[in-house]
Tab-separated table of C-alpha atoms in Angstrom:
chain	number	residue	atom	x	y	z
A	407	ALA	CA	-14.855	-2.592	8.489
A	408	GLN	CA	-15.439	-1.976	4.825
A	409	SER	CA	-17.123	-4.780	2.899
A	410	VAL	CA	-17.930	-5.260	-0.772
A	411	SER	CA	-20.803	-7.186	-2.255
A	412	GLN	CA	-21.332	-8.246	-5.835
A	413	HIS	CA	-24.859	-8.960	-6.905
A	414	ASN	CA	-24.369	-12.002	-9.072
A	415	HIS	CA	-22.285	-15.088	-8.526
A	416	HIS	CA	-22.500	-16.330	-12.130
A	417	VAL	CA	-23.818	-14.534	-15.207
A	418	ILE	CA	-24.365	-16.286	-18.514
A	419	LEU	CA	-24.835	-14.191	-21.655
A	420	SER	CA	-24.808	-14.681	-25.382
A	421	GLU	CA	-22.375	-12.741	-27.525
A	422	ALA	CA	-23.517	-9.180	-28.303
A	423	ALA	CA	-25.705	-9.031	-25.190
A	424	SER	CA	-25.270	-6.095	-22.840
A	425	LEU	CA	-23.619	-6.586	-19.466
A	426	GLU	CA	-24.094	-4.978	-16.105
A	427	LEU	CA	-22.398	-6.335	-12.988
A	428	GLY	CA	-23.376	-4.849	-9.672
A	429	CYS	CA	-21.020	-3.820	-6.892
A	430	ASN	CA	-21.848	-2.167	-3.579
A	431	TYR	CA	-19.609	-1.220	-0.695
A	432	SER	CA	-20.622	-0.756	2.888
A	433	TYR	CA	-19.717	2.795	3.850
A	434	GLY	CA	-18.583	6.022	2.333
A	435	GLY	CA	-15.983	8.665	2.819
A	436	THR	CA	-13.188	9.053	0.338
A	437	VAL	CA	-12.774	5.768	-1.458
A	438	ASN	CA	-10.985	4.475	-4.499
A	439	LEU	CA	-12.926	1.933	-6.537
A	440	PHE	CA	-11.622	-0.703	-8.889
A	441	TRP	CA	-12.739	-3.466	-11.169
A	442	TYR	CA	-10.282	-6.268	-11.804
A	443	VAL	CA	-10.668	-9.083	-14.309
A	444	GLN	CA	-9.221	-12.582	-14.071
A	445	TYR	CA	-9.179	-14.567	-17.294
A	446	PRO	CA	-9.084	-18.363	-16.899
A	447	GLY	CA	-5.764	-19.461	-15.447
A	448	GLN	CA	-4.391	-15.948	-15.242
A	449	HIS	CA	-3.761	-13.361	-12.559
A	450	LEU	CA	-5.880	-10.327	-11.806
A	451	GLN	CA	-5.592	-7.395	-14.163
A	452	LEU	CA	-6.941	-3.903	-13.668
A	453	LEU	CA	-9.976	-3.184	-15.833
A	454	LEU	CA	-10.723	0.330	-14.625
A	455	LYS	CA	-10.480	2.552	-11.586
A	456	TYR	CA	-12.187	5.542	-10.027
A	457	PHE	CA	-10.281	8.002	-7.894
A	458	SER	CA	-12.193	11.281	-8.265
A	459	GLY	CA	-13.925	13.495	-10.809
A	460	ASP	CA	-16.261	12.201	-13.507
A	461	PRO	CA	-18.264	9.344	-11.958
A	462	LEU	CA	-18.452	7.576	-15.316
A	463	VAL	CA	-15.160	5.811	-15.804
A	464	LYS	CA	-14.004	4.188	-19.002
A	465	GLY	CA	-11.639	1.253	-18.923
A	466	ILE	CA	-10.002	-1.155	-21.276
A	467	LYS	CA	-11.768	-3.410	-23.774
A	468	GLY	CA	-14.913	-1.266	-23.933
A	469	PHE	CA	-15.827	-1.569	-20.261
A	470	GLU	CA	-17.113	1.321	-18.206
A	471	ALA	CA	-18.342	1.792	-14.664
A	472	GLU	CA	-20.480	4.365	-12.937
A	473	PHE	CA	-19.843	5.536	-9.397
A	474	ILE	CA	-23.046	6.517	-7.591
A	475	LYS	CA	-21.986	7.865	-4.208
A	476	SER	CA	-25.493	8.025	-2.771
A	477	LYS	CA	-25.989	4.324	-3.468
A	478	PHE	CA	-22.456	3.216	-2.527
A	479	SER	CA	-22.351	1.514	-5.895
A	480	PHE	CA	-19.844	1.051	-8.683
A	481	ASN	CA	-21.496	-1.041	-11.384
A	482	LEU	CA	-19.592	-2.367	-14.368
A	483	ARG	CA	-21.112	-2.210	-17.834
A	484	LYS	CA	-20.342	-3.205	-21.377
A	485	PRO	CA	-22.788	-2.634	-24.254
A	486	SER	CA	-21.893	-5.767	-26.218
A	487	VAL	CA	-19.950	-8.677	-24.755
A	488	GLN	CA	-17.681	-11.017	-26.667
A	489	TRP	CA	-16.737	-14.615	-26.037
A	490	SER	CA	-13.293	-13.376	-24.977
A	491	ASP	CA	-14.881	-11.524	-22.043
A	492	THR	CA	-15.456	-14.849	-20.315
A	493	ALA	CA	-13.681	-14.345	-17.005
A	494	GLU	CA	-14.183	-13.613	-13.340
A	495	TYR	CA	-14.709	-10.001	-12.356
A	496	PHE	CA	-13.827	-8.542	-8.980
A	497	CYS	CA	-14.871	-5.238	-7.537
A	498	ALA	CA	-12.509	-3.701	-4.962
A	499	VAL	CA	-12.604	-0.715	-2.653
A	500	LYS	CA	-9.818	1.099	-0.901
A	501	ASP	CA	-10.271	3.639	1.856
A	502	TYR	CA	-7.530	6.151	2.523
A	503	GLY	CA	-4.839	4.534	4.651
A	504	GLN	CA	-6.585	1.196	4.661
A	505	ASN	CA	-6.174	-2.082	2.867
A	506	PHE	CA	-7.939	-3.054	-0.334
A	507	VAL	CA	-11.170	-4.997	0.154
A	508	PHE	CA	-12.372	-7.274	-2.622
A	509	GLY	CA	-15.816	-8.540	-3.418
A	510	PRO	CA	-16.473	-12.269	-3.838
A	511	GLY	CA	-16.332	-12.049	-7.628
A	512	THR	CA	-18.785	-12.609	-10.474
A	513	ARG	CA	-18.116	-15.288	-13.010
A	514	LEU	CA	-19.137	-14.281	-16.520
A	515	SER	CA	-19.673	-16.905	-19.176
A	516	VAL	CA	-20.267	-15.656	-22.719
A	517	LEU	CA	-21.731	-18.170	-25.126
A	518	PRO	CA	-20.591	-17.951	-28.749
B	825	ASN	CA	9.987	-4.108	-15.467
B	826	ALA	CA	9.071	-7.648	-14.494
B	827	GLY	CA	6.328	-6.321	-12.221
B	828	VAL	CA	5.306	-8.762	-9.495
B	829	THR	CA	6.797	-12.233	-9.726
B	830	GLN	CA	5.888	-15.322	-7.737
B	831	THR	CA	7.460	-18.740	-7.399
B	832	PRO	CA	6.611	-21.538	-7.581
B	833	LYS	CA	3.568	-21.611	-9.895
B	834	PHE	CA	2.378	-24.954	-8.547
B	835	GLN	CA	3.139	-26.839	-5.355
B	836	VAL	CA	1.877	-29.997	-3.717
B	837	LEU	CA	2.555	-30.515	-0.022
B	838	LYS	CA	1.746	-33.165	2.509
B	839	THR	CA	-0.012	-32.215	5.709
B	840	GLY	CA	2.512	-30.911	8.231
B	841	GLN	CA	5.143	-29.864	5.726
B	842	SER	CA	6.392	-26.303	5.645
B	843	MET	CA	7.288	-24.162	2.685
B	844	THR	CA	7.871	-20.603	1.543
B	845	LEU	CA	6.090	-18.887	-1.319
B	846	GLN	CA	8.288	-16.261	-2.883
B	847	CYS	CA	7.159	-12.851	-4.067
B	848	ALA	CA	9.224	-10.034	-5.521
B	849	GLN	CA	8.465	-6.710	-7.177
B	850	ASP	CA	10.716	-4.297	-9.034
B	851	MET	CA	8.498	-1.217	-8.953
B	852	ASN	CA	9.834	0.142	-5.635
B	853	HIS	CA	6.390	-0.223	-4.103
B	854	GLU	CA	6.084	0.317	-0.379
B	855	TYR	CA	2.949	-1.759	0.101
B	856	MET	CA	2.891	-5.503	-0.496
B	857	SER	CA	0.250	-8.042	0.373
B	858	TRP	CA	-0.660	-11.698	0.195
B	859	TYR	CA	-4.131	-12.957	-0.647
B	860	ARG	CA	-5.671	-16.352	-0.922
B	861	GLN	CA	-8.372	-16.989	-3.489
B	862	ASP	CA	-10.999	-19.616	-2.847
B	863	PRO	CA	-14.106	-20.333	-4.944
B	864	GLY	CA	-16.994	-18.026	-4.063
B	865	MET	CA	-14.981	-16.129	-1.486
B	866	GLY	CA	-13.020	-13.703	-3.620
B	867	LEU	CA	-9.634	-12.615	-2.369
B	868	ARG	CA	-8.953	-12.618	1.333
B	869	LEU	CA	-6.024	-10.736	2.784
B	870	ILE	CA	-3.540	-12.887	4.698
B	871	HIS	CA	-0.755	-10.482	5.619
B	872	TYR	CA	0.481	-7.156	4.383
B	873	SER	CA	3.465	-4.874	4.692
B	874	VAL	CA	3.657	-1.101	4.442
B	875	GLY	CA	7.428	-1.081	4.102
B	876	ALA	CA	10.632	-2.945	4.846
B	877	GLY	CA	10.618	-4.239	8.401
B	878	ILE	CA	6.883	-3.649	8.905
B	879	THR	CA	4.267	-6.364	8.568
B	880	ASP	CA	0.760	-6.849	9.884
B	881	GLN	CA	-2.043	-9.369	9.826
B	882	GLY	CA	-4.921	-9.317	7.426
B	883	GLU	CA	-8.242	-11.128	7.540
B	884	VAL	CA	-6.964	-14.741	7.558
B	885	PRO	CA	-3.420	-14.814	9.021
B	886	ASN	CA	-3.507	-18.080	10.987
B	887	GLY	CA	-0.982	-20.640	9.821
B	888	TYR	CA	1.077	-18.131	7.847
B	889	ASN	CA	4.117	-15.990	8.598
B	890	VAL	CA	5.679	-13.172	6.634
B	891	SER	CA	8.740	-10.987	6.789
B	892	ARG	CA	9.879	-7.970	4.803
B	893	SER	CA	13.618	-7.492	4.994
B	894	THR	CA	13.837	-5.580	1.714
B	895	THR	CA	11.473	-3.389	-0.275
B	896	GLU	CA	11.508	-5.896	-3.136
B	897	ASP	CA	10.747	-9.206	-1.420
B	898	PHE	CA	7.811	-10.409	0.647
B	899	PRO	CA	7.875	-14.188	1.236
B	900	LEU	CA	4.941	-16.079	2.730
B	901	ARG	CA	5.714	-19.033	4.954
B	902	LEU	CA	3.395	-21.905	5.712
B	903	LEU	CA	4.498	-23.267	9.038
B	904	SER	CA	2.703	-26.624	9.055
B	905	ALA	CA	0.552	-27.102	5.984
B	906	ALA	CA	-3.052	-28.201	6.376
B	907	PRO	CA	-5.609	-29.258	3.736
B	908	SER	CA	-7.559	-26.070	4.522
B	909	GLN	CA	-4.656	-24.126	3.055
B	910	THR	CA	-5.256	-25.583	-0.380
B	911	SER	CA	-5.841	-22.455	-2.416
B	912	VAL	CA	-4.435	-20.099	-4.996
B	913	TYR	CA	-2.141	-17.497	-3.475
B	914	PHE	CA	-1.599	-14.089	-4.992
B	915	CYS	CA	0.973	-11.535	-4.070
B	916	ALA	CA	0.251	-7.901	-4.866
B	917	SER	CA	1.974	-4.571	-4.515
B	918	SER	CA	1.048	-0.927	-4.706
B	919	TYR	CA	2.725	2.399	-4.232
B	920	SER	CA	1.608	3.072	-0.684
B	921	ARG	CA	-1.191	2.054	1.669
B	922	GLY	CA	-1.786	5.680	2.575
B	923	ALA	CA	-1.846	7.055	-0.930
B	924	ILE	CA	-5.228	7.954	-2.248
B	925	TYR	CA	-4.292	7.453	-5.912
B	926	ASN	CA	-3.324	3.843	-5.866
B	927	GLU	CA	-3.895	0.523	-7.554
B	928	GLN	CA	-2.608	-2.941	-6.833
B	929	PHE	CA	-0.501	-4.974	-9.237
B	930	PHE	CA	-0.809	-8.720	-8.955
B	931	GLY	CA	1.581	-11.576	-9.467
B	932	PRO	CA	0.679	-14.684	-11.504
B	933	GLY	CA	-0.273	-16.732	-8.459
B	934	THR	CA	0.809	-19.981	-6.816
B	935	ARG	CA	-1.598	-22.901	-6.860
B	936	LEU	CA	-1.036	-24.888	-3.670
B	937	THR	CA	-2.488	-28.290	-2.901
B	938	VAL	CA	-2.110	-29.800	0.547
B	939	LEU	CA	-2.801	-33.536	0.747
């Protein structure tokens, strides 16, 4: 069965620092890839998604992610984080005809 | 569109009590699912449905029942609540399980505490 790992459990950054959150999934084929964000006390919201085409995907709020098929990875990046980016970030994978599989999440704390 | 709605937002139960968490969506999505979110474990799939009248088990189905009598509604029933079921529950929906171009939309969640 598909599984998703996220490299960091908790990341602490200062404002304006660059961010990279790692995500790997267990096996390939045609997959859809997602990053969701959960702000404190809120529900999950879609940050960005990859279905096909350009492996560099741009999302909302200045986030982007790069799909590297050979590494089964879909890392999330942002050049300069803000305090308002403090949240939990979930990577998710969906195989055709299968359920979504979520990673365990990475908590990001941005210090003002 | 209201999107995905869940009620209640908060609930406290005693061990052994039963209750139903409500979920509804107005996007005419075929696929609906229930997850539980626990610290450090991400979201784990409890049950899902690919359409009215069709449900199936996910990763952690024990202690929960679901039904899907309409496209819009997908209630989750706790048969006999246990402290291990203390969690935050999210309902989600998407266009179709089989569709390749797909994303899930989440409800606001229900925070359940079982004493």
